[in-house]
Short mmCIF file of C-alpha atoms and ligand atoms in Angstrom, two decimals:
data_model
loop_
_atom_site.label_atom_id
_atom_site.label_comp_id
_atom_site.label_asym_id
_atom_site.label_seq_id
_atom_site.Cartn_x
_atom_site.Cartn_y
_atom_site.Cartn_z
CA MET D 14 63.09 149.83 102.39
CA THR D 15 61.38 153.15 103.12
CA PRO D 16 58.76 153.53 105.85
CA ARG D 17 55.46 154.91 104.55
CA THR D 18 53.36 157.65 105.99
CA PRO D 19 50.11 156.79 107.78
CA VAL D 20 46.84 156.99 105.91
CA THR D 21 44.71 158.75 108.48
CA THR D 22 45.39 161.81 110.57
CA PRO D 23 44.73 161.69 114.29
CA ALA D 24 42.07 163.51 116.26
CA GLY D 25 43.59 165.73 118.94
CA ALA D 26 45.76 163.56 121.13
CA THR D 27 48.45 166.02 122.01
CA GLY D 28 46.91 168.97 123.82
CA THR D 29 47.81 167.96 127.35
CA ALA D 30 51.15 166.38 126.64
CA ASP D 31 52.90 167.92 129.60
CA THR D 32 50.37 167.29 132.29
CA ASP D 33 52.77 165.04 134.13
CA ASP D 34 55.07 167.98 134.59
CA ALA D 35 52.23 169.94 136.14
CA ASP D 36 51.37 167.00 138.36
CA SER D 37 54.93 166.40 139.28
CA THR D 38 54.84 169.40 141.57
CA ASN D 39 53.13 166.84 143.74
CA GLY D 40 56.50 166.05 145.31
CA THR D 41 57.01 169.59 146.50
CA ASP D 42 53.63 171.22 146.96
CA GLY D 43 52.74 169.34 150.09
CA THR D 44 49.76 167.34 148.84
CA SER D 45 49.31 163.87 147.47
CA ARG D 46 46.52 162.51 145.30
CA GLU D 47 46.69 159.26 147.23
CA THR D 48 46.17 160.26 150.82
CA GLY D 49 46.68 163.99 151.20
CA THR D 50 49.68 163.33 153.38
CA VAL D 51 52.43 165.92 153.62
CA ALA D 52 55.37 166.24 151.26
CA GLY D 53 53.52 164.50 148.43
CA ALA D 54 54.45 161.04 149.64
CA THR D 55 52.30 158.07 150.55
CA THR D 56 53.64 155.63 153.11
CA PHE D 57 52.40 152.08 153.38
CA ALA D 58 54.01 148.98 154.85
CA GLY D 59 57.14 151.02 155.57
CA LEU D 60 57.58 152.08 151.95
CA THR D 61 57.43 155.79 151.14
CA LEU D 62 56.06 156.27 147.64
CA ASP D 63 56.12 159.47 145.56
CA ARG D 64 54.31 159.50 142.25
CA HIS D 65 55.30 162.02 139.60
CA VAL D 66 53.66 159.97 136.86
CA HIS D 67 49.96 159.24 137.42
CA ALA D 68 47.86 156.83 135.40
CA SER D 69 46.19 159.65 133.46
CA ASP D 70 49.55 161.32 132.67
CA ARG D 71 50.89 157.98 131.55
CA ALA D 72 48.05 157.63 129.04
CA VAL D 73 48.59 161.17 127.72
CA ASN D 74 52.35 160.70 127.43
CA LEU D 75 52.04 157.32 125.76
CA ALA D 76 49.50 158.78 123.32
CA ARG D 77 51.84 161.68 122.53
CA ASP D 78 54.87 159.42 121.98
CA VAL D 79 52.95 156.91 119.87
CA LEU D 80 51.40 159.65 117.76
CA SER D 81 54.68 161.40 117.08
CA GLY D 82 56.65 158.16 116.76
CA LEU D 83 54.33 156.39 114.34
CA THR D 84 53.77 159.44 112.16
CA ALA D 85 57.50 160.22 111.95
CA ASN D 86 59.78 159.04 109.20
CA PRO D 87 61.59 156.85 110.18
CA ARG D 88 59.18 155.49 112.78
CA GLU D 89 60.44 155.26 116.33
CA LEU D 90 59.18 154.71 119.89
CA PRO D 91 60.96 155.63 123.16
CA PRO D 92 62.19 152.54 125.04
CA LYS D 93 60.57 153.49 128.36
CA TRP D 94 57.27 152.03 127.07
CA PHE D 95 58.68 148.47 127.21
CA TYR D 96 58.40 148.59 130.97
CA ASP D 97 55.01 147.55 132.29
CA ALA D 98 54.84 144.63 134.78
CA THR D 99 55.43 142.12 131.95
CA GLY D 100 58.23 144.17 130.41
CA GLY D 101 59.95 144.41 133.80
CA MET D 102 59.74 140.64 134.22
CA LEU D 103 61.04 140.03 130.69
CA PHE D 104 63.97 142.38 131.32
CA ASP D 105 64.71 140.47 134.51
CA GLU D 106 64.76 137.26 132.47
CA ILE D 107 67.08 138.90 129.93
CA THR D 108 69.60 139.64 132.69
CA ARG D 109 69.95 135.88 133.27
CA LEU D 110 70.40 134.89 129.61
CA PRO D 111 73.77 133.39 128.64
CA GLU D 112 74.13 135.89 125.77
CA TYR D 113 73.33 138.98 127.88
CA TYR D 114 76.67 139.71 129.55
CA PRO D 115 76.13 143.34 130.83
CA THR D 116 74.36 142.45 134.07
CA ARG D 117 76.87 139.75 135.02
CA CYS D 118 79.81 142.00 134.17
CA GLU D 119 78.47 144.97 136.09
CA ARG D 120 77.73 142.71 139.06
CA ALA D 121 81.35 141.48 138.90
CA VAL D 122 82.58 145.09 139.08
CA LEU D 123 80.33 145.86 142.05
CA ASP D 124 81.30 142.60 143.74
CA GLY D 125 84.96 143.54 143.49
CA HIS D 126 84.74 147.28 144.14
CA ALA D 127 81.63 148.21 146.15
CA SER D 128 83.81 148.81 149.20
CA ASP D 129 86.12 151.09 147.16
CA ILE D 130 83.07 153.00 145.97
CA ALA D 131 81.74 153.34 149.54
CA ALA D 132 85.17 154.50 150.73
CA ALA D 133 85.37 157.12 147.98
CA CYS D 134 81.81 158.33 148.62
CA PRO D 135 80.59 157.36 152.11
CA ALA D 136 77.05 158.52 151.36
CA ASP D 137 74.13 158.40 153.78
CA THR D 138 71.67 158.20 150.85
CA LEU D 139 71.90 155.90 147.87
CA VAL D 140 69.69 157.05 144.98
CA GLU D 141 69.17 154.67 142.05
CA LEU D 142 67.76 155.92 138.74
CA GLY D 143 66.01 153.37 136.50
CA SER D 144 66.28 151.05 139.48
CA GLY D 145 64.21 148.09 138.24
CA THR D 146 64.59 145.20 140.70
CA SER D 147 67.61 146.86 142.43
CA GLU D 148 69.24 143.42 142.64
CA LYS D 149 72.89 144.41 142.04
CA THR D 150 72.29 147.51 144.12
CA ARG D 151 72.32 145.38 147.25
CA LEU D 152 76.11 145.13 146.85
CA LEU D 153 76.28 148.91 147.15
CA LEU D 154 73.83 149.02 150.05
CA ASP D 155 75.90 146.42 151.92
CA ALA D 156 79.13 148.32 151.32
CA LEU D 157 77.66 151.70 152.31
CA ARG D 158 76.12 150.14 155.41
CA ALA D 159 79.49 148.62 156.33
CA ALA D 160 81.06 152.06 155.85
CA GLY D 161 78.73 153.19 158.62
CA GLY D 162 76.60 156.09 157.40
CA LEU D 163 73.84 154.65 155.23
CA ARG D 164 70.31 155.76 156.25
CA ARG D 165 68.20 155.95 153.12
CA PHE D 166 67.67 154.32 149.73
CA VAL D 167 65.76 156.15 147.02
CA ALA D 168 64.65 154.00 144.09
CA PHE D 169 63.43 155.98 141.05
CA ASP D 170 61.72 154.25 138.14
CA VAL D 171 58.94 154.80 135.63
CA ASP D 172 57.54 151.29 136.18
CA GLU D 173 55.56 151.38 139.41
CA SER D 174 54.93 147.64 139.64
CA THR D 175 58.60 146.60 139.57
CA LEU D 176 59.51 149.58 141.75
CA THR D 177 57.08 148.80 144.59
CA GLN D 178 57.89 145.09 144.48
CA ALA D 179 61.61 145.88 144.74
CA GLY D 180 60.92 148.41 147.52
CA ARG D 181 59.02 145.90 149.65
CA SER D 182 61.69 143.29 149.19
CA LEU D 183 64.40 145.80 150.26
CA ILE D 184 62.44 146.80 153.36
CA ALA D 185 62.36 143.15 154.40
CA ALA D 186 66.08 142.70 153.73
CA TYR D 187 67.20 146.04 155.26
CA PRO D 188 64.80 146.78 158.14
CA ASP D 189 66.89 149.73 159.38
CA LEU D 190 66.92 151.48 156.03
CA ALA D 191 64.42 154.18 155.02
CA VAL D 192 63.24 153.08 151.58
CA HIS D 193 61.73 155.76 149.36
CA ALA D 194 60.27 154.77 146.00
CA VAL D 195 59.75 157.47 143.39
CA VAL D 196 57.66 156.83 140.30
CA GLY D 197 59.05 159.24 137.76
CA ASP D 198 60.66 159.78 134.40
CA PHE D 199 64.37 160.54 134.73
CA GLU D 200 64.19 162.65 131.58
CA ARG D 201 61.62 164.97 133.20
CA HIS D 202 61.51 164.66 136.96
CA LEU D 203 65.08 164.88 138.25
CA SER D 204 64.22 168.11 140.06
CA HIS D 205 61.94 166.04 142.30
CA LEU D 206 64.69 163.74 143.58
CA PRO D 207 64.63 163.70 147.38
CA SER D 208 67.36 166.01 148.64
CA GLY D 209 69.41 166.19 151.83
CA GLY D 210 72.46 164.43 153.16
CA ARG D 211 75.32 163.11 151.09
CA ARG D 212 73.98 161.25 148.07
CA LEU D 213 75.51 158.63 145.82
CA ILE D 214 73.42 158.56 142.65
CA ALA D 215 73.68 155.26 140.81
CA PHE D 216 72.59 154.89 137.20
CA LEU D 217 73.41 151.30 136.44
CA GLY D 218 72.90 148.63 133.81
CA GLY D 219 73.97 150.76 130.86
CA THR D 220 70.54 152.44 130.75
CA ILE D 221 72.19 155.76 129.86
CA GLY D 222 73.02 154.09 126.53
CA ASN D 223 69.30 153.90 125.73
CA MET D 224 69.41 157.69 125.18
CA ARG D 225 70.82 159.41 122.12
CA PRO D 226 73.92 161.62 122.74
CA ALA D 227 71.94 164.90 122.96
CA LYS D 228 69.53 163.42 125.50
CA ARG D 229 72.43 161.91 127.47
CA GLY D 230 74.03 165.36 127.60
CA ALA D 231 70.80 167.02 128.76
CA PHE D 232 70.26 164.28 131.35
CA LEU D 233 73.81 164.51 132.76
CA ARG D 234 73.62 168.31 132.92
CA ALA D 235 70.23 168.23 134.63
CA LEU D 236 71.54 165.69 137.14
CA ARG D 237 74.63 167.81 137.78
CA GLU D 238 72.39 170.78 138.52
CA GLN D 239 70.60 168.76 141.20
CA CYS D 240 73.81 167.72 142.93
CA GLY D 241 75.71 169.35 145.77
CA SER D 242 79.49 169.32 146.06
CA THR D 243 79.59 166.15 148.18
CA ASP D 244 77.19 164.11 146.01
CA ALA D 245 78.60 161.69 143.44
CA LEU D 246 77.41 159.79 140.38
CA LEU D 247 78.03 156.08 139.81
CA LEU D 248 77.48 155.34 136.14
CA GLY D 249 77.33 151.89 134.52
CA THR D 250 78.13 151.78 130.80
CA ASP D 251 78.51 148.93 128.36
CA LEU D 252 81.74 149.02 126.34
CA VAL D 253 82.38 148.59 122.60
CA LYS D 254 83.31 145.02 121.71
CA ASP D 255 83.04 142.36 118.99
CA PRO D 256 79.81 143.10 117.06
CA ASP D 257 78.83 139.40 117.02
CA ARG D 258 78.74 139.36 120.81
CA LEU D 259 76.84 142.63 120.89
CA VAL D 260 74.19 141.43 118.44
CA ALA D 261 73.83 138.06 120.23
CA ALA D 262 73.18 139.88 123.53
CA TYR D 263 70.09 141.50 121.92
CA ASP D 264 68.99 138.52 119.81
CA ASP D 265 69.11 135.60 122.23
CA GLY D 266 68.41 132.04 121.21
CA ALA D 267 65.48 131.63 123.61
CA GLY D 268 63.61 134.60 122.11
CA VAL D 269 63.24 136.49 125.40
CA THR D 270 64.53 139.77 123.95
CA ALA D 271 62.16 139.35 121.00
CA ALA D 272 59.25 139.02 123.46
CA PHE D 273 60.54 142.08 125.38
CA ASN D 274 60.69 144.05 122.13
CA ARG D 275 57.17 143.03 121.05
CA ASN D 276 55.85 143.86 124.54
CA VAL D 277 55.73 147.53 123.55
CA LEU D 278 53.00 146.60 121.04
CA THR D 279 51.03 144.83 123.78
CA VAL D 280 51.33 147.96 125.96
CA ILE D 281 49.98 150.14 123.11
CA ASN D 282 47.16 147.66 122.38
CA ARG D 283 46.07 147.61 126.02
CA GLU D 284 46.53 151.27 126.93
CA LEU D 285 45.55 152.99 123.68
CA GLY D 286 43.05 150.49 122.25
CA ALA D 287 45.29 149.51 119.33
CA ASP D 288 45.11 146.28 117.34
CA PHE D 289 48.75 145.47 116.60
CA ASN D 290 49.05 141.80 115.64
CA ILE D 291 52.11 140.87 117.68
CA ARG D 292 53.03 138.04 115.30
CA GLY D 293 52.96 140.49 112.42
CA PHE D 294 56.30 142.00 113.52
CA ALA D 295 59.75 140.40 113.56
CA HIS D 296 62.46 141.24 116.10
CA VAL D 297 65.47 142.73 114.27
CA VAL D 298 68.84 143.70 115.76
CA ARG D 299 71.78 145.41 114.11
CA TRP D 300 75.06 146.97 115.21
CA ASN D 301 75.39 150.55 113.97
CA ALA D 302 79.17 151.07 114.05
CA ALA D 303 79.03 154.68 112.88
CA ASP D 304 76.91 155.70 115.87
CA SER D 305 78.37 153.07 118.20
CA TRP D 306 75.00 151.64 119.18
CA ILE D 307 72.83 148.55 118.88
CA GLU D 308 69.50 149.14 117.17
CA MET D 309 66.47 147.08 118.05
CA ARG D 310 63.56 147.22 115.61
CA LEU D 311 60.19 145.64 114.91
CA ARG D 312 59.82 144.82 111.21
CA ALA D 313 56.45 144.20 109.54
CA VAL D 314 56.42 140.64 108.15
CA ARG D 315 53.47 141.44 105.83
CA ASP D 316 51.47 144.44 104.61
CA GLN D 317 49.07 145.44 107.38
CA GLN D 318 47.09 148.32 108.79
CA VAL D 319 47.05 149.04 112.52
CA THR D 320 44.36 151.17 114.14
CA ILE D 321 44.85 153.02 117.41
CA ASP D 322 41.41 153.90 118.79
CA SER D 323 42.53 156.47 121.38
CA LEU D 324 44.30 158.43 118.66
CA ALA D 325 41.70 157.84 115.93
CA LEU D 326 44.75 156.87 113.92
CA ALA D 327 45.31 154.20 111.28
CA VAL D 328 48.86 153.37 110.30
CA ASP D 329 49.84 151.39 107.21
CA PHE D 330 52.86 149.10 107.39
CA GLN D 331 54.20 147.49 104.27
CA ARG D 332 56.13 144.24 104.50
CA GLY D 333 59.70 145.17 105.55
CA ASP D 334 58.77 148.49 107.20
CA ASP D 335 60.67 149.12 110.43
CA LEU D 336 59.81 150.65 113.77
CA LEU D 337 62.92 151.56 115.81
CA THR D 338 62.17 150.62 119.44
CA GLU D 339 65.55 151.02 121.16
CA ILE D 340 69.13 152.08 120.74
CA SER D 341 71.72 150.83 123.20
CA ALA D 342 74.95 152.80 122.94
CA LYS D 343 78.31 151.16 123.63
CA PHE D 344 81.13 153.35 124.90
CA THR D 345 84.90 153.58 125.01
CA ARG D 346 86.47 154.77 128.24
CA ASP D 347 87.47 158.01 126.51
CA MET D 348 83.87 158.62 125.40
CA ILE D 349 82.65 158.26 128.99
CA THR D 350 85.24 160.68 130.35
CA ALA D 351 84.54 163.22 127.59
CA GLU D 352 80.73 163.10 127.95
CA LEU D 353 81.03 163.52 131.71
CA ALA D 354 83.52 166.38 131.40
CA ASP D 355 81.23 168.17 128.93
CA THR D 356 78.33 168.02 131.36
CA GLY D 357 79.99 169.16 134.58
CA TRP D 358 81.37 165.88 135.96
CA ALA D 359 84.93 164.77 136.71
CA VAL D 360 85.87 161.10 136.69
CA ALA D 361 87.15 160.14 140.15
CA GLN D 362 87.65 156.41 139.54
CA GLN D 363 86.71 153.87 136.93
CA TRP D 364 86.55 150.09 137.07
CA THR D 365 85.82 147.34 134.55
CA ASP D 366 85.22 143.62 134.89
CA PRO D 367 88.31 141.46 134.19
CA GLU D 368 87.42 141.02 130.48
CA GLY D 369 86.91 144.77 130.02
CA ASP D 370 83.30 144.35 128.82
CA PHE D 371 81.56 146.82 131.12
CA ALA D 372 82.65 149.97 132.97
CA VAL D 373 81.49 151.50 136.23
CA THR D 374 82.57 155.12 136.67
CA LEU D 375 82.50 157.22 139.83
CA ALA D 376 82.21 160.91 139.00
CA THR D 377 82.01 164.02 141.14
CA PRO D 378 80.61 167.46 140.31
CA SER D 379 83.30 169.58 138.69
CA THR D 380 82.72 173.16 137.70
CA ALA D 381 79.23 174.56 137.39
CA PRO D 382 77.75 172.91 134.28
CA GLU D 383 77.27 174.97 131.15
CA ALA D 384 73.70 176.06 130.55
CA ALA D 385 71.74 173.26 128.89
CA PRO D 386 71.05 173.88 125.20
CA VAL D 387 67.40 174.75 124.60
N1 SAH L 402 69.05 149.38 136.70
C1 SAH L 402 68.52 148.04 136.54
C2 SAH L 402 67.34 147.98 135.56
C3 SAH L 402 67.69 148.31 134.13
S1 SAH L 402 66.28 148.13 133.05
C4 SAH L 402 69.63 147.13 136.12
O1 SAH L 402 70.76 147.57 135.98
O2 SAH L 402 69.37 145.93 135.95
C5 SAH L 402 65.90 149.84 132.80
C6 SAH L 402 65.04 150.39 133.93
O3 SAH L 402 64.89 151.78 133.70
C7 SAH L 402 63.63 149.80 133.96
O4 SAH L 402 63.30 149.45 135.26
C8 SAH L 402 62.76 150.90 133.40
O5 SAH L 402 61.45 150.91 133.94
C9 SAH L 402 63.53 152.14 133.81
N2 SAH L 402 63.32 153.26 132.91
C10 SAH L 402 63.41 153.29 131.56
N3 SAH L 402 63.19 154.53 131.09
C11 SAH L 402 62.95 155.31 132.17
C12 SAH L 402 62.68 156.70 132.35
N4 SAH L 402 62.59 157.53 131.30
N5 SAH L 402 62.52 157.16 133.60
C13 SAH L 402 62.60 156.33 134.69
N6 SAH L 402 62.86 155.01 134.58
C14 SAH L 402 63.04 154.50 133.34
C1 AVI L 403 68.00 148.71 130.17
N1 AVI L 403 68.94 148.67 129.07
C2 AVI L 403 70.29 149.06 129.50
C3 AVI L 403 68.95 147.40 128.33
C4 AVI L 403 70.04 147.44 127.24
O1 AVI L 403 70.85 146.53 127.22
O2 AVI L 403 70.08 148.39 126.46
C5 AVI L 403 67.60 147.10 127.72
C6 AVI L 403 67.59 145.89 126.86
N2 AVI L 403 67.11 145.84 125.64
C7 AVI L 403 67.25 144.63 125.17
N3 AVI L 403 67.88 143.88 126.05
C8 AVI L 403 68.10 144.66 127.13
#
């Protein structure tokens, strides 16, 4: 099956594609669109909130990604667009599914080793990238607090609704902790991470696997550049295993992952005035052994045309045409060590759950990273 090209060309949706980068100076230029308070942060109900992605930037970026993704061959969308309030809730439901082992396995590692992690890196600031609900993160907060020095938690996520909800819940649970929520894209806004103190930067859940190898490399290098010699990275990665288990984790019997996958179409319908018929696309999952990743796709169940008003774009799908919505890479322990070494990180310690399904790696800055490829 070969994806077809769209029938209509779009009318100028790309000109301001990088406006969020311009706006993201918000965190450092001393002004905020919200209140004009200093340091670009808004504080309400004890929660400090920095926004590096504003509603208007979000629309421009979504338009850019949908335009390039739906006019490409093969068609593809970046996975960050799953995560509106509904997508965040669906992901949360996924983490409790019997087939979806990664969250349980990573929690088991943190349950068993959070105190080892805190001993190895007694940070005063825990930063979490792609933080979501920050549920498992509480194990790290508890261990760092017990180690004595914890003052601040920085949660960084592109989905403001889940982020602020998680932030409020953490303020209630940890009244002595300064909670700082940052709405940003970890592929663009790492330079705006709050600095100062000794930071443990957690990137959990296997989210790094949702990036292709080149993007992972760029991300790890960019993060390394932001880190001082006493900072450390705590990286959660799913491990290669029996393909049947892998596929089942992304194609659950209750259909929650299918709803999560189709949610990206609902986001595009709402935010770009598109008319995707959600039932016109089937949820398809396959294990790509050559690239060591799961692929999640939406496959047209019939011939159809979709129009996207904001882009003045019409896209033809023939029955069987695919749209790749996510990859989820699965690693070996050697792959993790090699990718970290290539990007300026040295593995300090690594743990897995008892079954060896999921790894959590503590890494420290090694030599100065090589210059990122342009
Ligand atoms: N870390 C949590 C949540 C994982 S779900 C866990 O382990 O359970 C992935 C999270 O990453 C979502 O909350 C999503 O909004 C966020 N995310 C995805 N792409 C992002 C990006 N480019 N920048 C920032 N956050 C992103
Ligand atoms: C967030 N990320 C690590 C999840 C994963 O497993 O790749 C997203 C997800 N997609 C389908 N189910 C879960």
